[in-house]
Amino acid sequence: MKVLLLGGTAEARALAAALHPAVEVISSLAGRVPDPALPVGAVRVGGFGGIDGLRRWLRDQRVDAVVDATHPFAATITAHAAAACAELGVPHLILARPAWEPGDALRVASNTEAAKTVADQHFARVFLTSGRSGVAAFTDSAAWFLIRVVTAPDPDTLPRHHRLLLSRGPYHYDAEYALLRTHRIDALVTKNSGGAMTRAKLDAAAALGVPVVMVDRPPLPDGATTVGSVEAAAEWVATLADLRR
Ligand code: NAP
């Protein structure tokens, strides 16, 4: 049984560890970040070349199943995997970590809408955590931004007033609380990534009464089989492997 595990997340690494070596797993990373945390087992890095490339790769490698454990906002690879698997009849599972409860966050559909909300609400000191590619939506914003990203965004996309914080989670409550206070943050912008690794900022914002602008997740492909935990994904693979025996 050979599984392609689309990764780039802590959940994907945990799933690779749960399956390896009983199941042959090839983890796939996009190759966006230098020095990524690597899962156990075989790893390939880089795009497949669109749906056609992915379809070809799945066929050439004789892959028996695909588990998509990419980030909830990695919508392109998720759509490609769903389409390629449907076309080839390859069993396909999405491991999507549960979303955060938005509570009384200002919910928006995109970073562009988040930037509009920041302007409309006259937020002045914004903690921007919606990812490197999301920064471009804020280029023309008048507010000051504390921008936390794993790798630096294109300098042309940075808003005029900002401070860049390059770091990688997990993050913890006390440090997040101190960060919001130190920088006198008056709004937090975040994607609804879900999971424990980056949720402390929400708890710190709630404790300080800092409003949250939350970008909703893109929808999952129609009809996709989806689970919310590493354990459930491992069980899905195990059941499939049993059926194939
Ligand atoms: P995306 O927009 O859905 O994908 C863009 C292209 O990158 C895809 O068409 C594919 O290229 C390639 N790609 C993406 N994930 C890949 C993977 N796991 N293996 C091989 N190729 C992959 O993805 P993204 O939002 O840029 O995210 C890239 C990666 O970073 C994902 O694997 C994701 O799990 C991880 N990540 C993303 C976020 C986020 O906020 N988006 C946060 C943390 C981690 P081809 O078309 O050439 O195949």
PDB file of C-alpha atoms and ligand atoms in Angstrom:
ATOM      1  CA  MET A   1       0.000   0.000   0.000  1.00  0.00           C
ATOM      2  CA  LYS A   2       1.561   3.266  -1.136  1.00  0.00           C
ATOM      3  CA  VAL A   3       0.179   6.571   0.125  1.00  0.00           C
ATOM      4  CA  LEU A   4       0.917  10.076  -1.065  1.00  0.00           C
ATOM      5  CA  LEU A   5       0.653  12.357   1.951  1.00  0.00           C
ATOM      6  CA  LEU A   6       0.304  16.007   0.977  1.00  0.00           C
ATOM      7  CA  GLY A   7       1.849  17.873   3.859  1.00  0.00           C
ATOM      8  CA  GLY A   8       3.489  20.998   5.133  1.00  0.00           C
ATOM      9  CA  THR A   9       1.638  20.838   8.449  1.00  0.00           C
ATOM     10  CA  ALA A  10       2.226  19.388  11.914  1.00  0.00           C
ATOM     11  CA  GLU A  11      -0.733  17.050  11.333  1.00  0.00           C
ATOM     12  CA  ALA A  12       0.892  15.647   8.203  1.00  0.00           C
ATOM     13  CA  ARG A  13       4.118  14.981  10.097  1.00  0.00           C
ATOM     14  CA  ALA A  14       2.177  13.271  12.894  1.00  0.00           C
ATOM     15  CA  LEU A  15       0.313  11.130  10.376  1.00  0.00           C
ATOM     16  CA  ALA A  16       3.540  10.116   8.635  1.00  0.00           C
ATOM     17  CA  ALA A  17       4.923   9.078  12.025  1.00  0.00           C
ATOM     18  CA  ALA A  18       1.760   7.089  12.786  1.00  0.00           C
ATOM     19  CA  LEU A  19       1.848   5.197   9.473  1.00  0.00           C
ATOM     20  CA  HIS A  20       5.591   4.695   8.991  1.00  0.00           C
ATOM     21  CA  PRO A  21       6.962   2.068   8.390  1.00  0.00           C
ATOM     22  CA  ALA A  22       3.887  -0.211   8.239  1.00  0.00           C
ATOM     23  CA  VAL A  23       2.577   1.745   5.262  1.00  0.00           C
ATOM     24  CA  GLU A  24       4.760   3.110   2.475  1.00  0.00           C
ATOM     25  CA  VAL A  25       4.245   6.856   2.740  1.00  0.00           C
ATOM     26  CA  ILE A  26       5.669   9.522   0.469  1.00  0.00           C
ATOM     27  CA  SER A  27       5.231  12.929   2.068  1.00  0.00           C
ATOM     28  CA  SER A  28       5.050  15.874  -0.296  1.00  0.00           C
ATOM     29  CA  LEU A  29       6.083  19.436   0.544  1.00  0.00           C
ATOM     30  CA  ALA A  30       5.580  22.477  -1.650  1.00  0.00           C
ATOM     31  CA  GLY A  31       9.106  23.708  -0.907  1.00  0.00           C
ATOM     32  CA  ARG A  32       8.037  27.179   0.140  1.00  0.00           C
ATOM     33  CA  VAL A  33      10.027  27.499   3.360  1.00  0.00           C
ATOM     34  CA  PRO A  34      13.770  27.061   3.761  1.00  0.00           C
ATOM     35  CA  ASP A  35      14.745  24.388   6.256  1.00  0.00           C
ATOM     36  CA  PRO A  36      11.259  22.877   6.709  1.00  0.00           C
ATOM     37  CA  ALA A  37      10.437  20.486   9.528  1.00  0.00           C
ATOM     38  CA  LEU A  38      10.675  17.090   7.842  1.00  0.00           C
ATOM     39  CA  PRO A  39       8.411  14.096   8.453  1.00  0.00           C
ATOM     40  CA  VAL A  40       9.773  10.592   8.929  1.00  0.00           C
ATOM     41  CA  GLY A  41       9.960   8.405   5.839  1.00  0.00           C
ATOM     42  CA  ALA A  42      10.258   9.356   2.184  1.00  0.00           C
ATOM     43  CA  VAL A  43       9.829  12.995   1.228  1.00  0.00           C
ATOM     44  CA  ARG A  44       9.499  14.718  -2.129  1.00  0.00           C
ATOM     45  CA  VAL A  45       9.636  18.504  -2.505  1.00  0.00           C
ATOM     46  CA  GLY A  46       8.106  20.884  -5.061  1.00  0.00           C
ATOM     47  CA  GLY A  47       4.936  21.291  -7.087  1.00  0.00           C
ATOM     48  CA  PHE A  48       3.687  18.547  -9.402  1.00  0.00           C
ATOM     49  CA  GLY A  49       2.929  20.848 -12.311  1.00  0.00           C
ATOM     50  CA  GLY A  50      -0.817  21.366 -11.887  1.00  0.00           C
ATOM     51  CA  ILE A  51      -3.526  18.720 -12.044  1.00  0.00           C
ATOM     52  CA  ASP A  52      -2.008  17.085 -15.115  1.00  0.00           C
ATOM     53  CA  GLY A  53       1.370  16.762 -13.430  1.00  0.00           C
ATOM     54  CA  LEU A  54      -0.185  15.363 -10.279  1.00  0.00           C
ATOM     55  CA  ARG A  55      -2.277  12.868 -12.245  1.00  0.00           C
ATOM     56  CA  ARG A  56       0.828  11.735 -14.097  1.00  0.00           C
ATOM     57  CA  TRP A  57       2.825  11.452 -10.869  1.00  0.00           C
ATOM     58  CA  LEU A  58       0.120   9.372  -9.159  1.00  0.00           C
ATOM     59  CA  ARG A  59      -0.012   7.023 -12.126  1.00  0.00           C
ATOM     60  CA  ASP A  60       3.775   6.721 -12.543  1.00  0.00           C
ATOM     61  CA  GLN A  61       4.304   6.094  -8.855  1.00  0.00           C
ATOM     62  CA  ARG A  62       1.364   3.634  -8.647  1.00  0.00           C
ATOM     63  CA  VAL A  63      -0.064   5.423  -5.651  1.00  0.00           C
ATOM     64  CA  ASP A  64      -2.891   3.540  -3.914  1.00  0.00           C
ATOM     65  CA  ALA A  65      -4.313   6.406  -1.875  1.00  0.00           C
ATOM     66  CA  VAL A  66      -3.865  10.126  -1.257  1.00  0.00           C
ATOM     67  CA  VAL A  67      -4.224  11.839   2.087  1.00  0.00           C
ATOM     68  CA  ASP A  68      -4.362  15.606   1.823  1.00  0.00           C
ATOM     69  CA  ALA A  69      -3.182  16.989   5.154  1.00  0.00           C
ATOM     70  CA  THR A  70      -2.228  20.400   3.788  1.00  0.00           C
ATOM     71  CA  HIS A  71      -3.106  23.642   5.529  1.00  0.00           C
ATOM     72  CA  PRO A  72      -6.821  24.561   5.381  1.00  0.00           C
ATOM     73  CA  PHE A  73      -5.938  27.603   3.246  1.00  0.00           C
ATOM     74  CA  ALA A  74      -3.902  25.631   0.694  1.00  0.00           C
ATOM     75  CA  ALA A  75      -6.958  25.498  -1.565  1.00  0.00           C
ATOM     76  CA  THR A  76      -5.227  24.986  -4.915  1.00  0.00           C
ATOM     77  CA  ILE A  77      -3.381  21.775  -4.104  1.00  0.00           C
ATOM     78  CA  THR A  78      -6.490  20.525  -2.291  1.00  0.00           C
ATOM     79  CA  ALA A  79      -8.635  21.105  -5.396  1.00  0.00           C
ATOM     80  CA  HIS A  80      -5.988  19.509  -7.635  1.00  0.00           C
ATOM     81  CA  ALA A  81      -5.706  16.413  -5.452  1.00  0.00           C
ATOM     82  CA  ALA A  82      -9.472  15.951  -5.262  1.00  0.00           C
ATOM     83  CA  ALA A  83      -9.845  16.286  -9.024  1.00  0.00           C
ATOM     84  CA  ALA A  84      -6.889  14.057  -9.945  1.00  0.00           C
ATOM     85  CA  CYS A  85      -7.972  11.314  -7.535  1.00  0.00           C
ATOM     86  CA  ALA A  86     -11.573  11.427  -8.775  1.00  0.00           C
ATOM     87  CA  GLU A  87     -10.392  11.097 -12.364  1.00  0.00           C
ATOM     88  CA  LEU A  88      -8.080   8.159 -11.585  1.00  0.00           C
ATOM     89  CA  GLY A  89     -10.380   6.452  -9.079  1.00  0.00           C
ATOM     90  CA  VAL A  90      -7.693   6.723  -6.368  1.00  0.00           C
ATOM     91  CA  PRO A  91      -9.070   6.742  -2.783  1.00  0.00           C
ATOM     92  CA  HIS A  92      -8.704  10.237  -1.371  1.00  0.00           C
ATOM     93  CA  LEU A  93      -9.038  11.682   2.111  1.00  0.00           C
ATOM     94  CA  ILE A  94      -8.773  15.221   3.427  1.00  0.00           C
ATOM     95  CA  LEU A  95      -7.442  15.672   6.944  1.00  0.00           C
ATOM     96  CA  ALA A  96      -8.764  19.097   7.924  1.00  0.00           C
ATOM     97  CA  ARG A  97      -8.071  20.235  11.451  1.00  0.00           C
ATOM     98  CA  PRO A  98     -11.197  21.682  13.101  1.00  0.00           C
ATOM     99  CA  ALA A  99     -11.727  25.389  12.567  1.00  0.00           C
ATOM    100  CA  TRP A 100     -11.623  27.830  15.481  1.00  0.00           C
ATOM    101  CA  GLU A 101     -14.910  29.050  16.887  1.00  0.00           C
ATOM    102  CA  PRO A 102     -15.021  32.596  15.523  1.00  0.00           C
ATOM    103  CA  GLY A 103     -16.881  33.905  18.609  1.00  0.00           C
ATOM    104  CA  ASP A 104     -17.453  37.612  18.120  1.00  0.00           C
ATOM    105  CA  ALA A 105     -14.648  38.002  15.566  1.00  0.00           C
ATOM    106  CA  LEU A 106     -15.350  40.152  12.528  1.00  0.00           C
ATOM    107  CA  ARG A 107     -15.566  37.447   9.879  1.00  0.00           C
ATOM    108  CA  VAL A 108     -14.378  38.157   6.351  1.00  0.00           C
ATOM    109  CA  ALA A 109     -13.985  36.057   3.217  1.00  0.00           C
ATOM    110  CA  SER A 110     -10.502  37.182   2.156  1.00  0.00           C
ATOM    111  CA  ASN A 111      -7.465  39.220   3.098  1.00  0.00           C
ATOM    112  CA  THR A 112      -8.749  41.969   0.808  1.00  0.00           C
ATOM    113  CA  GLU A 113     -11.933  42.124   2.873  1.00  0.00           C
ATOM    114  CA  ALA A 114      -9.833  42.055   6.044  1.00  0.00           C
ATOM    115  CA  ALA A 115      -7.875  45.103   4.828  1.00  0.00           C
ATOM    116  CA  LYS A 116     -11.155  46.888   4.114  1.00  0.00           C
ATOM    117  CA  THR A 117     -12.403  46.050   7.602  1.00  0.00           C
ATOM    118  CA  VAL A 118      -9.193  47.431   9.150  1.00  0.00           C
ATOM    119  CA  ALA A 119      -9.757  50.703   7.274  1.00  0.00           C
ATOM    120  CA  ASP A 120     -13.505  50.866   7.980  1.00  0.00           C
ATOM    121  CA  GLN A 121     -12.994  50.242  11.698  1.00  0.00           C
ATOM    122  CA  HIS A 122     -10.095  52.730  11.874  1.00  0.00           C
ATOM    123  CA  PHE A 123      -7.804  50.182  13.470  1.00  0.00           C
ATOM    124  CA  ALA A 124      -4.398  51.796  13.934  1.00  0.00           C
ATOM    125  CA  ARG A 125      -2.029  49.143  15.299  1.00  0.00           C
ATOM    126  CA  VAL A 126      -2.706  45.761  13.758  1.00  0.00           C
ATOM    127  CA  PHE A 127      -1.136  42.389  14.478  1.00  0.00           C
ATOM    128  CA  LEU A 128      -1.181  40.773  11.022  1.00  0.00           C
ATOM    129  CA  THR A 129      -0.810  36.992  11.064  1.00  0.00           C
ATOM    130  CA  SER A 130      -2.555  35.919   7.892  1.00  0.00           C
ATOM    131  CA  GLY A 131       0.531  34.662   6.082  1.00  0.00           C
ATOM    132  CA  ARG A 132       3.197  35.825   3.689  1.00  0.00           C
ATOM    133  CA  SER A 133       0.971  35.804   0.622  1.00  0.00           C
ATOM    134  CA  GLY A 134      -1.756  37.678   2.502  1.00  0.00           C
ATOM    135  CA  VAL A 135       0.406  40.753   3.133  1.00  0.00           C
ATOM    136  CA  ALA A 136      -0.148  42.196  -0.363  1.00  0.00           C
ATOM    137  CA  ALA A 137      -3.780  42.954   0.487  1.00  0.00           C
ATOM    138  CA  PHE A 138      -2.540  45.461   3.102  1.00  0.00           C
ATOM    139  CA  THR A 139       0.091  47.264   1.015  1.00  0.00           C
ATOM    140  CA  ASP A 140      -1.911  50.474   0.761  1.00  0.00           C
ATOM    141  CA  SER A 141      -3.268  50.422   4.311  1.00  0.00           C
ATOM    142  CA  ALA A 142      -2.622  53.472   6.452  1.00  0.00           C
ATOM    143  CA  ALA A 143      -2.425  51.559   9.745  1.00  0.00           C
ATOM    144  CA  TRP A 144       0.773  50.359  11.440  1.00  0.00           C
ATOM    145  CA  PHE A 145       1.267  46.586  11.245  1.00  0.00           C
ATOM    146  CA  LEU A 146       3.180  44.068  13.290  1.00  0.00           C
ATOM    147  CA  ILE A 147       3.565  41.394  10.594  1.00  0.00           C
ATOM    148  CA  ARG A 148       4.429  37.895  11.753  1.00  0.00           C
ATOM    149  CA  VAL A 149       5.427  35.469   9.012  1.00  0.00           C
ATOM    150  CA  VAL A 150       7.677  32.423   8.607  1.00  0.00           C
ATOM    151  CA  THR A 151       9.532  33.816   5.587  1.00  0.00           C
ATOM    152  CA  ALA A 152       9.794  37.461   4.569  1.00  0.00           C
ATOM    153  CA  PRO A 153       7.201  38.720   2.084  1.00  0.00           C
ATOM    154  CA  ASP A 154       8.168  40.497  -1.129  1.00  0.00           C
ATOM    155  CA  PRO A 155       9.325  43.959   0.097  1.00  0.00           C
ATOM    156  CA  ASP A 156       7.093  45.613  -2.534  1.00  0.00           C
ATOM    157  CA  THR A 157       4.028  44.191  -0.815  1.00  0.00           C
ATOM    158  CA  LEU A 158       4.781  45.565   2.651  1.00  0.00           C
ATOM    159  CA  PRO A 159       2.586  48.366   3.978  1.00  0.00           C
ATOM    160  CA  ARG A 160       4.290  51.691   4.616  1.00  0.00           C
ATOM    161  CA  HIS A 161       4.210  51.454   8.421  1.00  0.00           C
ATOM    162  CA  HIS A 162       5.160  48.078   9.759  1.00  0.00           C
ATOM    163  CA  ARG A 163       7.506  45.919  11.742  1.00  0.00           C
ATOM    164  CA  LEU A 164       8.387  42.463  10.480  1.00  0.00           C
ATOM    165  CA  LEU A 165       8.615  39.539  12.882  1.00  0.00           C
ATOM    166  CA  LEU A 166      10.041  36.382  11.312  1.00  0.00           C
ATOM    167  CA  SER A 167       9.163  33.360  13.395  1.00  0.00           C
ATOM    168  CA  ARG A 168       7.529  29.966  13.366  1.00  0.00           C
ATOM    169  CA  GLY A 169       5.039  28.584  15.898  1.00  0.00           C
ATOM    170  CA  PRO A 170       4.006  27.076  18.186  1.00  0.00           C
ATOM    171  CA  TYR A 171       3.155  30.170  20.197  1.00  0.00           C
ATOM    172  CA  HIS A 172       2.186  30.368  23.843  1.00  0.00           C
ATOM    173  CA  TYR A 173      -0.290  32.481  25.747  1.00  0.00           C
ATOM    174  CA  ASP A 174       2.046  34.527  27.953  1.00  0.00           C
ATOM    175  CA  ALA A 175       4.285  35.544  25.067  1.00  0.00           C
ATOM    176  CA  GLU A 176       1.313  36.382  22.838  1.00  0.00           C
ATOM    177  CA  TYR A 177      -0.250  38.460  25.609  1.00  0.00           C
ATOM    178  CA  ALA A 178       3.019  40.340  26.126  1.00  0.00           C
ATOM    179  CA  LEU A 179       3.428  40.897  22.376  1.00  0.00           C
ATOM    180  CA  LEU A 180      -0.033  42.419  22.030  1.00  0.00           C
ATOM    181  CA  ARG A 181       0.547  44.662  25.014  1.00  0.00           C
ATOM    182  CA  THR A 182       4.064  45.738  24.121  1.00  0.00           C
ATOM    183  CA  HIS A 183       3.003  46.821  20.662  1.00  0.00           C
ATOM    184  CA  ARG A 184      -0.287  48.365  21.857  1.00  0.00           C
ATOM    185  CA  ILE A 185      -2.144  46.272  19.307  1.00  0.00           C
ATOM    186  CA  ASP A 186      -5.735  47.344  18.700  1.00  0.00           C
ATOM    187  CA  ALA A 187      -6.743  44.585  16.230  1.00  0.00           C
ATOM    188  CA  LEU A 188      -5.635  41.085  15.318  1.00  0.00           C
ATOM    189  CA  VAL A 189      -5.983  39.835  11.736  1.00  0.00           C
ATOM    190  CA  THR A 190      -5.833  36.071  11.315  1.00  0.00           C
ATOM    191  CA  LYS A 191      -6.958  33.289   9.044  1.00  0.00           C
ATOM    192  CA  ASN A 192      -9.182  30.674  10.630  1.00  0.00           C
ATOM    193  CA  SER A 193      -6.347  28.168  10.561  1.00  0.00           C
ATOM    194  CA  GLY A 194      -7.591  26.143  13.516  1.00  0.00           C
ATOM    195  CA  GLY A 195      -5.391  23.943  15.687  1.00  0.00           C
ATOM    196  CA  ALA A 196      -3.516  24.504  18.929  1.00  0.00           C
ATOM    197  CA  MET A 197      -0.165  25.696  17.589  1.00  0.00           C
ATOM    198  CA  THR A 198      -1.259  29.261  16.841  1.00  0.00           C
ATOM    199  CA  ARG A 199      -4.459  29.716  18.824  1.00  0.00           C
ATOM    200  CA  ALA A 200      -2.885  31.451  21.859  1.00  0.00           C
ATOM    201  CA  LYS A 201      -3.090  34.799  20.061  1.00  0.00           C
ATOM    202  CA  LEU A 202      -6.896  34.495  20.071  1.00  0.00           C
ATOM    203  CA  ASP A 203      -6.964  33.850  23.809  1.00  0.00           C
ATOM    204  CA  ALA A 204      -4.584  36.753  24.439  1.00  0.00           C
ATOM    205  CA  ALA A 205      -6.683  39.055  22.239  1.00  0.00           C
ATOM    206  CA  ALA A 206      -9.840  38.014  24.094  1.00  0.00           C
ATOM    207  CA  ALA A 207      -8.192  38.675  27.471  1.00  0.00           C
ATOM    208  CA  LEU A 208      -7.089  42.143  26.355  1.00  0.00           C
ATOM    209  CA  GLY A 209     -10.359  43.009  24.602  1.00  0.00           C
ATOM    210  CA  VAL A 210      -8.558  43.285  21.249  1.00  0.00           C
ATOM    211  CA  PRO A 211     -10.964  42.819  18.313  1.00  0.00           C
ATOM    212  CA  VAL A 212     -10.219  39.994  15.875  1.00  0.00           C
ATOM    213  CA  VAL A 213     -10.687  40.095  12.114  1.00  0.00           C
ATOM    214  CA  MET A 214     -10.883  36.466  10.977  1.00  0.00           C
ATOM    215  CA  VAL A 215     -10.612  35.240   7.406  1.00  0.00           C
ATOM    216  CA  ASP A 216     -12.975  32.312   6.813  1.00  0.00           C
ATOM    217  CA  ARG A 217     -11.635  29.106   5.311  1.00  0.00           C
ATOM    218  CA  PRO A 218     -12.056  28.389   1.636  1.00  0.00           C
ATOM    219  CA  PRO A 219     -14.645  25.647   1.027  1.00  0.00           C
ATOM    220  CA  LEU A 220     -13.541  22.028   0.683  1.00  0.00           C
ATOM    221  CA  PRO A 221     -14.040  20.269  -2.657  1.00  0.00           C
ATOM    222  CA  ASP A 222     -17.574  18.896  -3.107  1.00  0.00           C
ATOM    223  CA  GLY A 223     -18.116  15.365  -1.880  1.00  0.00           C
ATOM    224  CA  ALA A 224     -14.640  14.909  -0.415  1.00  0.00           C
ATOM    225  CA  THR A 225     -14.214  12.399   2.405  1.00  0.00           C
ATOM    226  CA  THR A 226     -12.938  14.439   5.328  1.00  0.00           C
ATOM    227  CA  VAL A 227     -11.717  13.700   8.841  1.00  0.00           C
ATOM    228  CA  GLY A 228     -10.656  16.100  11.579  1.00  0.00           C
ATOM    229  CA  SER A 229      -7.887  14.244  13.381  1.00  0.00           C
ATOM    230  CA  VAL A 230      -4.643  12.410  12.736  1.00  0.00           C
ATOM    231  CA  GLU A 231      -6.060   9.319  14.471  1.00  0.00           C
ATOM    232  CA  ALA A 232      -9.089   9.207  12.175  1.00  0.00           C
ATOM    233  CA  ALA A 233      -6.868   9.621   9.120  1.00  0.00           C
ATOM    234  CA  ALA A 234      -4.586   6.796  10.286  1.00  0.00           C
ATOM    235  CA  GLU A 235      -7.663   4.600  10.772  1.00  0.00           C
ATOM    236  CA  TRP A 236      -8.889   5.409   7.253  1.00  0.00           C
ATOM    237  CA  VAL A 237      -5.531   4.310   5.831  1.00  0.00           C
ATOM    238  CA  ALA A 238      -5.462   1.174   8.006  1.00  0.00           C
ATOM    239  CA  THR A 239      -8.955   0.166   6.863  1.00  0.00           C
ATOM    240  CA  LEU A 240      -7.965   0.669   3.248  1.00  0.00           C
ATOM    241  CA  ALA A 241      -4.798  -1.372   3.749  1.00  0.00           C
ATOM    242  CA  ASP A 242      -6.852  -4.200   5.330  1.00  0.00           C
ATOM    243  CA  LEU A 243      -9.254  -4.182   2.392  1.00  0.00           C
ATOM    244  CA  ARG A 244      -6.337  -4.523   0.007  1.00  0.00           C
ATOM    245  CA  ARG A 245      -4.814  -7.504   1.785  1.00  0.00           C
TER     246      ARG A 245
HETATM  247  P1  NAP B   1      -1.687  26.205  -2.617  1.00  0.00           P
HETATM  248  O1  NAP B   1      -1.928  27.637  -2.927  1.00  0.00           O
HETATM  249  O2  NAP B   1      -2.850  25.317  -2.403  1.00  0.00           O
HETATM  250  O3  NAP B   1      -0.807  25.519  -3.750  1.00  0.00           O
HETATM  251  C1  NAP B   1      -0.136  26.234  -4.769  1.00  0.00           C
HETATM  252  C2  NAP B   1       0.745  25.248  -5.521  1.00  0.00           C
HETATM  253  O4  NAP B   1       1.832  24.826  -4.695  1.00  0.00           O
HETATM  254  C3  NAP B   1       0.027  23.978  -5.906  1.00  0.00           C
HETATM  255  O5  NAP B   1      -0.711  24.145  -7.102  1.00  0.00           O
HETATM  256  C4  NAP B   1       1.180  23.003  -6.027  1.00  0.00           C
HETATM  257  O6  NAP B   1       1.914  23.235  -7.223  1.00  0.00           O
HETATM  258  C5  NAP B   1       2.089  23.440  -4.913  1.00  0.00           C
HETATM  259  N1  NAP B   1       1.854  22.729  -3.644  1.00  0.00           N
HETATM  260  C6  NAP B   1       1.144  23.130  -2.574  1.00  0.00           C
HETATM  261  N2  NAP B   1       1.219  22.250  -1.584  1.00  0.00           N
HETATM  262  C7  NAP B   1       1.985  21.244  -2.033  1.00  0.00           C
HETATM  263  C8  NAP B   1       2.456  20.029  -1.467  1.00  0.00           C
HETATM  264  N3  NAP B   1       2.149  19.683  -0.190  1.00  0.00           N
HETATM  265  N4  NAP B   1       3.237  19.238  -2.227  1.00  0.00           N
HETATM  266  C9  NAP B   1       3.575  19.587  -3.491  1.00  0.00           C
HETATM  267  N5  NAP B   1       3.166  20.726  -4.085  1.00  0.00           N
HETATM  268  C10 NAP B   1       2.392  21.542  -3.356  1.00  0.00           C
HETATM  269  O7  NAP B   1      -0.720  26.080  -1.364  1.00  0.00           O
HETATM  270  P2  NAP B   1      -0.108  27.226  -0.392  1.00  0.00           P
HETATM  271  O8  NAP B   1      -1.227  27.867   0.334  1.00  0.00           O
HETATM  272  O9  NAP B   1       0.857  28.029  -1.173  1.00  0.00           O
HETATM  273  O10 NAP B   1       0.669  26.306   0.643  1.00  0.00           O
HETATM  274  C11 NAP B   1       1.844  25.628   0.245  1.00  0.00           C
HETATM  275  C12 NAP B   1       2.176  24.586   1.299  1.00  0.00           C
HETATM  276  O11 NAP B   1       2.418  25.222   2.545  1.00  0.00           O
HETATM  277  C13 NAP B   1       1.075  23.563   1.520  1.00  0.00           C
HETATM  278  O12 NAP B   1       1.628  22.290   1.394  1.00  0.00           O
HETATM  279  C14 NAP B   1       0.554  23.833   2.906  1.00  0.00           C
HETATM  280  O13 NAP B   1       0.244  22.673   3.621  1.00  0.00           O
HETATM  281  C15 NAP B   1       1.677  24.596   3.569  1.00  0.00           C
HETATM  282  N6  NAP B   1       1.175  25.665   4.445  1.00  0.00           N
HETATM  283  C16 NAP B   1       0.326  26.605   3.941  1.00  0.00           C
HETATM  284  C17 NAP B   1      -0.184  27.578   4.784  1.00  0.00           C
HETATM  285  C18 NAP B   1      -1.166  28.591   4.263  1.00  0.00           C
HETATM  286  O14 NAP B   1      -1.594  29.447   5.065  1.00  0.00           O
HETATM  287  N7  NAP B   1      -1.586  28.552   3.008  1.00  0.00           N
HETATM  288  C19 NAP B   1       0.191  27.602   6.132  1.00  0.00           C
HETATM  289  C20 NAP B   1       1.083  26.638   6.620  1.00  0.00           C
HETATM  290  C21 NAP B   1       1.564  25.665   5.759  1.00  0.00           C
HETATM  291  P3  NAP B   1       1.619  22.413  -8.560  1.00  0.00           P
HETATM  292  O15 NAP B   1       0.355  22.964  -9.128  1.00  0.00           O
HETATM  293  O16 NAP B   1       2.823  22.670  -9.398  1.00  0.00           O
HETATM  294  O17 NAP B   1       1.473  20.965  -8.172  1.00  0.00           O
END
